[in-house]
Amino acid sequence: MEIAEHLEVLDHEGQLLARAAETAGTGAKVITCPDWTVRDLLRHTGSVHLWAAAFVAEGHMSPRPMGDPPELDGAALIDWYRQAHGGLVGTLRAAAPDVRCWAFLPAPSPLAFWARRQANETAVHRVDAESARGGAPSPFGTEFAADGIDELLRGFHARSRSRVRTQEPRVLRVRATDADDAVWTVRLSQEPPVTERGDDGRADCEVSGPAGQLYLALWNRGPFPQVTGDSALSTLWSETSGV
């Protein structure tokens, strides 16, 4: 996906998140994150938006801690979230394509990284807000969901902090059934997972389904649509993949 496409998703997802939070109320429990209320969700996601925007706007070249959210609640907190989200979208849209700043996953450019990362951050937390509101979550575009799976598997879980490990080498295959070339082979061992695009070789377990449902399952926001082979690997993912 192009930067502009990620920014369109980021803009839309943040609006959906705020709308769901408004309907649910800031004291509502977040079903997909049982330790959180909507209040916690807004404070966290708004702080992430401000943190991300500062790297791009101010050109920071090394990691920086997130600031503390304000002690707001109710409508004032929702308004603060909307401002943080709108500021992030505006910052990324106004940034020069060759802007230089810190990023923590491989990407064609820092701007491409932050647009993609914040689109996915916001999309996942939008689902959290909608779980507090009740009812079915809003759907994802297939291309975006497949791209988000790629970021999760080849970005987040390529890092040393991934806890998805096995004592003996095992292979997990991830297949989006409604997208072209959306298949990943995840090689598990005592080291961080190594993920390649494609379905070469044997897999011990395959998780598959529409990209949107698979995206949510891999982020532990829903069950895997279909599991074939050794289901212990899909269970391992669900139990250890939180980031």
PDB file of N, CA and C in Angstrom, residues 101-191:
ATOM      1  N   CYS A 101      13.638  10.578  10.480  1.00  0.00           N
ATOM      2  CA  CYS A 101      13.350  10.448  11.906  1.00  0.00           C
ATOM      3  C   CYS A 101      13.479   8.981  12.275  1.00  0.00           C
ATOM      4  N   TRP A 102      13.353   8.708  13.565  1.00  0.00           N
ATOM      5  CA  TRP A 102      13.474   7.343  14.068  1.00  0.00           C
ATOM      6  C   TRP A 102      12.266   6.503  13.660  1.00  0.00           C
ATOM      7  N   ALA A 103      12.509   5.238  13.386  1.00  0.00           N
ATOM      8  CA  ALA A 103      11.461   4.252  13.131  1.00  0.00           C
ATOM      9  C   ALA A 103      11.949   2.926  13.693  1.00  0.00           C
ATOM     10  N   PHE A 104      11.036   2.046  14.066  1.00  0.00           N
ATOM     11  CA  PHE A 104      11.487   0.816  14.730  1.00  0.00           C
ATOM     12  C   PHE A 104      11.192  -0.468  13.964  1.00  0.00           C
ATOM     13  N   LEU A 105      10.662  -0.358  12.733  1.00  0.00           N
ATOM     14  CA  LEU A 105      10.518  -1.527  11.874  1.00  0.00           C
ATOM     15  C   LEU A 105      11.042  -1.170  10.481  1.00  0.00           C
ATOM     16  N   PRO A 106      11.518  -2.141   9.721  1.00  0.00           N
ATOM     17  CA  PRO A 106      11.972  -1.844   8.359  1.00  0.00           C
ATOM     18  C   PRO A 106      10.837  -1.272   7.515  1.00  0.00           C
ATOM     19  N   ALA A 107      11.154  -0.302   6.676  1.00  0.00           N
ATOM     20  CA  ALA A 107      10.163   0.333   5.802  1.00  0.00           C
ATOM     21  C   ALA A 107      10.900   1.075   4.699  1.00  0.00           C
ATOM     22  N   PRO A 108      10.214   1.371   3.595  1.00  0.00           N
ATOM     23  CA  PRO A 108      10.866   2.126   2.515  1.00  0.00           C
ATOM     24  C   PRO A 108      11.350   3.504   2.962  1.00  0.00           C
ATOM     25  N   SER A 109      10.690   4.098   3.957  1.00  0.00           N
ATOM     26  CA  SER A 109      11.079   5.411   4.471  1.00  0.00           C
ATOM     27  C   SER A 109      10.468   5.570   5.855  1.00  0.00           C
ATOM     28  N   PRO A 110      10.990   6.501   6.665  1.00  0.00           N
ATOM     29  CA  PRO A 110      10.354   6.753   7.965  1.00  0.00           C
ATOM     30  C   PRO A 110       8.889   7.157   7.839  1.00  0.00           C
ATOM     31  N   LEU A 111       8.567   7.960   6.832  1.00  0.00           N
ATOM     32  CA  LEU A 111       7.174   8.372   6.660  1.00  0.00           C
ATOM     33  C   LEU A 111       6.293   7.180   6.321  1.00  0.00           C
ATOM     34  N   ALA A 112       6.776   6.294   5.463  1.00  0.00           N
ATOM     35  CA  ALA A 112       6.017   5.086   5.135  1.00  0.00           C
ATOM     36  C   ALA A 112       5.816   4.232   6.381  1.00  0.00           C
ATOM     37  N   PHE A 113       6.855   4.140   7.218  1.00  0.00           N
ATOM     38  CA  PHE A 113       6.726   3.369   8.449  1.00  0.00           C
ATOM     39  C   PHE A 113       5.635   3.935   9.344  1.00  0.00           C
ATOM     40  N   TRP A 114       5.692   5.246   9.629  1.00  0.00           N
ATOM     41  CA  TRP A 114       4.745   5.825  10.579  1.00  0.00           C
ATOM     42  C   TRP A 114       3.326   5.815  10.046  1.00  0.00           C
ATOM     43  N   ALA A 115       3.150   6.014   8.745  1.00  0.00           N
ATOM     44  CA  ALA A 115       1.796   5.959   8.176  1.00  0.00           C
ATOM     45  C   ALA A 115       1.218   4.554   8.317  1.00  0.00           C
ATOM     46  N   ARG A 116       2.015   3.559   7.995  1.00  0.00           N
ATOM     47  CA  ARG A 116       1.545   2.170   8.101  1.00  0.00           C
ATOM     48  C   ARG A 116       1.315   1.765   9.546  1.00  0.00           C
ATOM     49  N   ARG A 117       2.298   2.081  10.414  1.00  0.00           N
ATOM     50  CA  ARG A 117       2.194   1.663  11.813  1.00  0.00           C
ATOM     51  C   ARG A 117       0.999   2.303  12.502  1.00  0.00           C
ATOM     52  N   GLN A 118       0.784   3.590  12.271  1.00  0.00           N
ATOM     53  CA  GLN A 118      -0.319   4.256  12.945  1.00  0.00           C
ATOM     54  C   GLN A 118      -1.676   3.855  12.364  1.00  0.00           C
ATOM     55  N   ALA A 119      -1.718   3.524  11.082  1.00  0.00           N
ATOM     56  CA  ALA A 119      -2.964   2.996  10.516  1.00  0.00           C
ATOM     57  C   ALA A 119      -3.339   1.687  11.205  1.00  0.00           C
ATOM     58  N   ASN A 120      -2.359   0.817  11.411  1.00  0.00           N
ATOM     59  CA  ASN A 120      -2.641  -0.463  12.066  1.00  0.00           C
ATOM     60  C   ASN A 120      -2.901  -0.293  13.557  1.00  0.00           C
ATOM     61  N   GLU A 121      -2.139   0.548  14.214  1.00  0.00           N
ATOM     62  CA  GLU A 121      -2.386   0.833  15.633  1.00  0.00           C
ATOM     63  C   GLU A 121      -3.831   1.275  15.846  1.00  0.00           C
ATOM     64  N   THR A 122      -4.270   2.197  15.007  1.00  0.00           N
ATOM     65  CA  THR A 122      -5.597   2.775  15.171  1.00  0.00           C
ATOM     66  C   THR A 122      -6.685   1.778  14.792  1.00  0.00           C
ATOM     67  N   ALA A 123      -6.434   0.988  13.760  1.00  0.00           N
ATOM     68  CA  ALA A 123      -7.421   0.000  13.329  1.00  0.00           C
ATOM     69  C   ALA A 123      -7.672  -1.037  14.420  1.00  0.00           C
ATOM     70  N   VAL A 124      -6.620  -1.539  15.022  1.00  0.00           N
ATOM     71  CA  VAL A 124      -6.786  -2.552  16.067  1.00  0.00           C
ATOM     72  C   VAL A 124      -7.512  -1.958  17.274  1.00  0.00           C
ATOM     73  N   HIS A 125      -7.129  -0.747  17.663  1.00  0.00           N
ATOM     74  CA  HIS A 125      -7.789  -0.144  18.822  1.00  0.00           C
ATOM     75  C   HIS A 125      -9.204   0.331  18.497  1.00  0.00           C
ATOM     76  N   ARG A 126      -9.488   0.605  17.248  1.00  0.00           N
ATOM     77  CA  ARG A 126     -10.882   0.868  16.858  1.00  0.00           C
ATOM     78  C   ARG A 126     -11.749  -0.351  17.134  1.00  0.00           C
ATOM     79  N   VAL A 127     -11.233  -1.525  16.821  1.00  0.00           N
ATOM     80  CA  VAL A 127     -11.964  -2.757  17.128  1.00  0.00           C
ATOM     81  C   VAL A 127     -12.187  -2.875  18.629  1.00  0.00           C
ATOM     82  N   ASP A 128     -11.188  -2.481  19.422  1.00  0.00           N
ATOM     83  CA  ASP A 128     -11.357  -2.498  20.876  1.00  0.00           C
ATOM     84  C   ASP A 128     -12.494  -1.576  21.299  1.00  0.00           C
ATOM     85  N   ALA A 129     -12.526  -0.361  20.746  1.00  0.00           N
ATOM     86  CA  ALA A 129     -13.593   0.583  21.094  1.00  0.00           C
ATOM     87  C   ALA A 129     -14.955   0.034  20.688  1.00  0.00           C
ATOM     88  N   GLU A 130     -15.013  -0.606  19.534  1.00  0.00           N
ATOM     89  CA  GLU A 130     -16.287  -1.163  19.075  1.00  0.00           C
ATOM     90  C   GLU A 130     -16.715  -2.353  19.925  1.00  0.00           C
ATOM     91  N   SER A 131     -15.752  -3.067  20.512  1.00  0.00           N
ATOM     92  CA  SER A 131     -16.126  -4.167  21.407  1.00  0.00           C
ATOM     93  C   SER A 131     -16.808  -3.628  22.659  1.00  0.00           C
ATOM     94  N   ALA A 132     -16.392  -2.447  23.105  1.00  0.00           N
ATOM     95  CA  ALA A 132     -17.033  -1.820  24.259  1.00  0.00           C
ATOM     96  C   ALA A 132     -18.418  -1.292  23.899  1.00  0.00           C
ATOM     97  N   ARG A 133     -18.559  -0.824  22.682  1.00  0.00           N
ATOM     98  CA  ARG A 133     -19.844  -0.317  22.207  1.00  0.00           C
ATOM     99  C   ARG A 133     -20.858  -1.432  22.029  1.00  0.00           C
ATOM    100  N   GLY A 134     -20.367  -2.613  21.595  1.00  0.00           N
ATOM    101  CA  GLY A 134     -21.239  -3.739  21.297  1.00  0.00           C
ATOM    102  C   GLY A 134     -21.583  -3.796  19.826  1.00  0.00           C
ATOM    103  N   GLY A 135     -21.979  -4.964  19.370  1.00  0.00           N
ATOM    104  CA  GLY A 135     -22.289  -5.155  17.960  1.00  0.00           C
ATOM    105  C   GLY A 135     -21.068  -5.606  17.181  1.00  0.00           C
ATOM    106  N   ALA A 136     -21.282  -5.930  15.916  1.00  0.00           N
ATOM    107  CA  ALA A 136     -20.198  -6.420  15.065  1.00  0.00           C
ATOM    108  C   ALA A 136     -19.209  -5.302  14.765  1.00  0.00           C
ATOM    109  N   PRO A 137     -17.907  -5.619  14.682  1.00  0.00           N
ATOM    110  CA  PRO A 137     -16.933  -4.589  14.325  1.00  0.00           C
ATOM    111  C   PRO A 137     -17.084  -4.166  12.870  1.00  0.00           C
ATOM    112  N   SER A 138     -16.729  -2.947  12.577  1.00  0.00           N
ATOM    113  CA  SER A 138     -16.728  -2.468  11.194  1.00  0.00           C
ATOM    114  C   SER A 138     -15.714  -3.283  10.388  1.00  0.00           C
ATOM    115  N   PRO A 139     -15.996  -3.554   9.116  1.00  0.00           N
ATOM    116  CA  PRO A 139     -15.092  -4.395   8.327  1.00  0.00           C
ATOM    117  C   PRO A 139     -13.822  -3.658   7.915  1.00  0.00           C
ATOM    118  N   PHE A 140     -12.802  -4.441   7.588  1.00  0.00           N
ATOM    119  CA  PHE A 140     -11.561  -3.917   7.034  1.00  0.00           C
ATOM    120  C   PHE A 140     -11.544  -4.138   5.529  1.00  0.00           C
ATOM    121  N   GLY A 141     -10.856  -3.262   4.810  1.00  0.00           N
ATOM    122  CA  GLY A 141     -10.564  -3.540   3.414  1.00  0.00           C
ATOM    123  C   GLY A 141      -9.602  -4.713   3.314  1.00  0.00           C
ATOM    124  N   THR A 142      -9.782  -5.545   2.315  1.00  0.00           N
ATOM    125  CA  THR A 142      -8.954  -6.749   2.175  1.00  0.00           C
ATOM    126  C   THR A 142      -7.481  -6.406   2.004  1.00  0.00           C
ATOM    127  N   GLU A 143      -7.183  -5.421   1.166  1.00  0.00           N
ATOM    128  CA  GLU A 143      -5.778  -5.068   0.927  1.00  0.00           C
ATOM    129  C   GLU A 143      -5.127  -4.559   2.204  1.00  0.00           C
ATOM    130  N   PHE A 144      -5.837  -3.727   2.948  1.00  0.00           N
ATOM    131  CA  PHE A 144      -5.279  -3.215   4.195  1.00  0.00           C
ATOM    132  C   PHE A 144      -5.049  -4.337   5.201  1.00  0.00           C
ATOM    133  N   ALA A 145      -6.010  -5.232   5.340  1.00  0.00           N
ATOM    134  CA  ALA A 145      -5.863  -6.330   6.302  1.00  0.00           C
ATOM    135  C   ALA A 145      -4.675  -7.215   5.946  1.00  0.00           C
ATOM    136  N   ALA A 146      -4.518  -7.536   4.665  1.00  0.00           N
ATOM    137  CA  ALA A 146      -3.387  -8.366   4.247  1.00  0.00           C
ATOM    138  C   ALA A 146      -2.062  -7.643   4.508  1.00  0.00           C
ATOM    139  N   ASP A 147      -2.024  -6.341   4.245  1.00  0.00           N
ATOM    140  CA  ASP A 147      -0.822  -5.558   4.507  1.00  0.00           C
ATOM    141  C   ASP A 147      -0.529  -5.511   6.007  1.00  0.00           C
ATOM    142  N   GLY A 148      -1.584  -5.423   6.827  1.00  0.00           N
ATOM    143  CA  GLY A 148      -1.393  -5.412   8.268  1.00  0.00           C
ATOM    144  C   GLY A 148      -0.879  -6.745   8.797  1.00  0.00           C
ATOM    145  N   ILE A 149      -1.331  -7.831   8.207  1.00  0.00           N
ATOM    146  CA  ILE A 149      -0.791  -9.146   8.567  1.00  0.00           C
ATOM    147  C   ILE A 149       0.702  -9.191   8.273  1.00  0.00           C
ATOM    148  N   ASP A 150       1.084  -8.659   7.117  1.00  0.00           N
ATOM    149  CA  ASP A 150       2.494  -8.645   6.734  1.00  0.00           C
ATOM    150  C   ASP A 150       3.318  -7.846   7.746  1.00  0.00           C
ATOM    151  N   GLU A 151       2.816  -6.680   8.161  1.00  0.00           N
ATOM    152  CA  GLU A 151       3.551  -5.883   9.142  1.00  0.00           C
ATOM    153  C   GLU A 151       3.719  -6.653  10.444  1.00  0.00           C
ATOM    154  N   LEU A 152       2.659  -7.307  10.883  1.00  0.00           N
ATOM    155  CA  LEU A 152       2.716  -8.036  12.139  1.00  0.00           C
ATOM    156  C   LEU A 152       3.700  -9.198  12.072  1.00  0.00           C
ATOM    157  N   LEU A 153       3.615  -9.995  11.011  1.00  0.00           N
ATOM    158  CA  LEU A 153       4.447 -11.203  10.924  1.00  0.00           C
ATOM    159  C   LEU A 153       5.907 -10.880  10.587  1.00  0.00           C
ATOM    160  N   ARG A 154       6.119 -10.014   9.612  1.00  0.00           N
ATOM    161  CA  ARG A 154       7.492  -9.760   9.160  1.00  0.00           C
ATOM    162  C   ARG A 154       8.134  -8.556   9.840  1.00  0.00           C
ATOM    163  N   GLY A 155       7.325  -7.813  10.621  1.00  0.00           N
ATOM    164  CA  GLY A 155       7.844  -6.669  11.352  1.00  0.00           C
ATOM    165  C   GLY A 155       7.919  -6.946  12.838  1.00  0.00           C
ATOM    166  N   PHE A 156       6.769  -6.911  13.502  1.00  0.00           N
ATOM    167  CA  PHE A 156       6.745  -7.079  14.955  1.00  0.00           C
ATOM    168  C   PHE A 156       7.379  -8.384  15.404  1.00  0.00           C
ATOM    169  N   HIS A 157       7.004  -9.488  14.769  1.00  0.00           N
ATOM    170  CA  HIS A 157       7.464 -10.781  15.275  1.00  0.00           C
ATOM    171  C   HIS A 157       8.794 -11.224  14.691  1.00  0.00           C
ATOM    172  N   ALA A 158       9.449 -10.336  13.963  1.00  0.00           N
ATOM    173  CA  ALA A 158      10.839 -10.577  13.599  1.00  0.00           C
ATOM    174  C   ALA A 158      11.776 -10.027  14.672  1.00  0.00           C
ATOM    175  N   ARG A 159      11.227  -9.270  15.609  1.00  0.00           N
ATOM    176  CA  ARG A 159      12.043  -8.642  16.641  1.00  0.00           C
ATOM    177  C   ARG A 159      12.369  -9.619  17.766  1.00  0.00           C
ATOM    178  N   SER A 160      13.435  -9.327  18.480  1.00  0.00           N
ATOM    179  CA  SER A 160      13.892 -10.234  19.536  1.00  0.00           C
ATOM    180  C   SER A 160      12.885 -10.361  20.662  1.00  0.00           C
ATOM    181  N   ARG A 161      12.002  -9.375  20.815  1.00  0.00           N
ATOM    182  CA  ARG A 161      11.051  -9.439  21.929  1.00  0.00           C
ATOM    183  C   ARG A 161       9.865 -10.356  21.659  1.00  0.00           C
ATOM    184  N   SER A 162       9.739 -10.887  20.451  1.00  0.00           N
ATOM    185  CA  SER A 162       8.641 -11.814  20.189  1.00  0.00           C
ATOM    186  C   SER A 162       8.764 -13.034  21.095  1.00  0.00           C
ATOM    187  N   ARG A 163       7.647 -13.404  21.703  1.00  0.00           N
ATOM    188  CA  ARG A 163       7.630 -14.557  22.615  1.00  0.00           C
ATOM    189  C   ARG A 163       7.087 -15.815  21.954  1.00  0.00           C
ATOM    190  N   VAL A 164       6.845 -15.761  20.651  1.00  0.00           N
ATOM    191  CA  VAL A 164       6.327 -16.939  19.950  1.00  0.00           C
ATOM    192  C   VAL A 164       7.520 -17.851  19.640  1.00  0.00           C
ATOM    193  N   ARG A 165       7.764 -18.805  20.506  1.00  0.00           N
ATOM    194  CA  ARG A 165       8.941 -19.680  20.395  1.00  0.00           C
ATOM    195  C   ARG A 165       8.510 -21.136  20.580  1.00  0.00           C
ATOM    196  N   THR A 166       9.281 -22.045  20.002  1.00  0.00           N
ATOM    197  CA  THR A 166       9.059 -23.478  20.201  1.00  0.00           C
ATOM    198  C   THR A 166      10.392 -24.141  20.531  1.00  0.00           C
ATOM    199  N   GLN A 167      10.333 -25.219  21.290  1.00  0.00           N
ATOM    200  CA  GLN A 167      11.562 -25.932  21.632  1.00  0.00           C
ATOM    201  C   GLN A 167      12.188 -26.576  20.403  1.00  0.00           C
ATOM    202  N   GLU A 168      11.351 -27.151  19.544  1.00  0.00           N
ATOM    203  CA  GLU A 168      11.826 -27.783  18.308  1.00  0.00           C
ATOM    204  C   GLU A 168      11.304 -26.972  17.116  1.00  0.00           C
ATOM    205  N   PRO A 169      12.022 -26.958  15.995  1.00  0.00           N
ATOM    206  CA  PRO A 169      11.554 -26.193  14.832  1.00  0.00           C
ATOM    207  C   PRO A 169      10.173 -26.645  14.373  1.00  0.00           C
ATOM    208  N   ARG A 170       9.290 -25.689  14.175  1.00  0.00           N
ATOM    209  CA  ARG A 170       7.943 -25.945  13.673  1.00  0.00           C
ATOM    210  C   ARG A 170       7.630 -24.889  12.612  1.00  0.00           C
ATOM    211  N   VAL A 171       6.623 -25.162  11.785  1.00  0.00           N
ATOM    212  CA  VAL A 171       6.255 -24.235  10.710  1.00  0.00           C
ATOM    213  C   VAL A 171       4.768 -23.946  10.790  1.00  0.00           C
ATOM    214  N   LEU A 172       4.441 -22.670  10.861  1.00  0.00           N
ATOM    215  CA  LEU A 172       3.058 -22.197  10.847  1.00  0.00           C
ATOM    216  C   LEU A 172       2.827 -21.461   9.533  1.00  0.00           C
ATOM    217  N   ARG A 173       1.761 -21.824   8.845  1.00  0.00           N
ATOM    218  CA  ARG A 173       1.420 -21.120   7.606  1.00  0.00           C
ATOM    219  C   ARG A 173       0.187 -20.258   7.844  1.00  0.00           C
ATOM    220  N   VAL A 174       0.214 -19.060   7.290  1.00  0.00           N
ATOM    221  CA  VAL A 174      -0.880 -18.099   7.407  1.00  0.00           C
ATOM    222  C   VAL A 174      -1.355 -17.778   5.992  1.00  0.00           C
ATOM    223  N   ARG A 175      -2.639 -18.008   5.730  1.00  0.00           N
ATOM    224  CA  ARG A 175      -3.142 -17.848   4.362  1.00  0.00           C
ATOM    225  C   ARG A 175      -4.443 -17.039   4.365  1.00  0.00           C
ATOM    226  N   ALA A 176      -4.409 -15.870   3.721  1.00  0.00           N
ATOM    227  CA  ALA A 176      -5.633 -15.089   3.506  1.00  0.00           C
ATOM    228  C   ALA A 176      -6.289 -15.593   2.224  1.00  0.00           C
ATOM    229  N   THR A 177      -7.509 -16.069   2.342  1.00  0.00           N
ATOM    230  CA  THR A 177      -8.144 -16.764   1.221  1.00  0.00           C
ATOM    231  C   THR A 177      -8.806 -15.836   0.221  1.00  0.00           C
ATOM    232  N   ASP A 178      -8.899 -14.553   0.539  1.00  0.00           N
ATOM    233  CA  ASP A 178      -9.585 -13.622  -0.358  1.00  0.00           C
ATOM    234  C   ASP A 178      -8.655 -12.568  -0.952  1.00  0.00           C
ATOM    235  N   ALA A 179      -7.349 -12.795  -0.879  1.00  0.00           N
ATOM    236  CA  ALA A 179      -6.371 -11.837  -1.403  1.00  0.00           C
ATOM    237  C   ALA A 179      -5.326 -12.574  -2.216  1.00  0.00           C
ATOM    238  N   ASP A 180      -4.851 -11.950  -3.262  1.00  0.00           N
ATOM    239  CA  ASP A 180      -3.835 -12.568  -4.107  1.00  0.00           C
ATOM    240  C   ASP A 180      -2.480 -12.578  -3.401  1.00  0.00           C
ATOM    241  N   ASP A 181      -1.788 -13.703  -3.493  1.00  0.00           N
ATOM    242  CA  ASP A 181      -0.418 -13.834  -2.965  1.00  0.00           C
ATOM    243  C   ASP A 181      -0.314 -13.451  -1.491  1.00  0.00           C
ATOM    244  N   ALA A 182      -1.345 -13.696  -0.724  1.00  0.00           N
ATOM    245  CA  ALA A 182      -1.344 -13.341   0.699  1.00  0.00           C
ATOM    246  C   ALA A 182      -1.144 -14.599   1.530  1.00  0.00           C
ATOM    247  N   VAL A 183       0.049 -15.165   1.422  1.00  0.00           N
ATOM    248  CA  VAL A 183       0.409 -16.380   2.153  1.00  0.00           C
ATOM    249  C   VAL A 183       1.780 -16.147   2.785  1.00  0.00           C
ATOM    250  N   TRP A 184       1.906 -16.563   4.047  1.00  0.00           N
ATOM    251  CA  TRP A 184       3.155 -16.393   4.777  1.00  0.00           C
ATOM    252  C   TRP A 184       3.532 -17.717   5.426  1.00  0.00           C
ATOM    253  N   THR A 185       4.829 -18.012   5.436  1.00  0.00           N
ATOM    254  CA  THR A 185       5.359 -19.183   6.117  1.00  0.00           C
ATOM    255  C   THR A 185       6.180 -18.701   7.298  1.00  0.00           C
ATOM    256  N   VAL A 186       5.742 -19.085   8.509  1.00  0.00           N
ATOM    257  CA  VAL A 186       6.358 -18.611   9.743  1.00  0.00           C
ATOM    258  C   VAL A 186       7.148 -19.766  10.356  1.00  0.00           C
ATOM    259  N   ARG A 187       8.454 -19.617  10.404  1.00  0.00           N
ATOM    260  CA  ARG A 187       9.318 -20.671  10.933  1.00  0.00           C
ATOM    261  C   ARG A 187       9.605 -20.369  12.406  1.00  0.00           C
ATOM    262  N   LEU A 188       9.154 -21.301  13.254  1.00  0.00           N
ATOM    263  CA  LEU A 188       9.256 -21.132  14.694  1.00  0.00           C
ATOM    264  C   LEU A 188      10.380 -21.989  15.255  1.00  0.00           C
ATOM    265  N   SER A 189      11.037 -21.457  16.272  1.00  0.00           N
ATOM    266  CA  SER A 189      12.130 -22.170  16.926  1.00  0.00           C
ATOM    267  C   SER A 189      12.362 -21.497  18.272  1.00  0.00           C
ATOM    268  N   GLN A 190      13.508 -21.733  18.876  1.00  0.00           N
ATOM    269  CA  GLN A 190      13.852 -21.062  20.123  1.00  0.00           C
ATOM    270  C   GLN A 190      14.292 -19.619  19.886  1.00  0.00           C
ATOM    271  N   GLU A 191      14.439 -19.236  18.633  1.00  0.00           N
ATOM    272  CA  GLU A 191      14.791 -17.864  18.255  1.00  0.00           C
ATOM    273  C   GLU A 191      13.534 -17.128  17.789  1.00  0.00           C
TER     274      GLU A 191
END
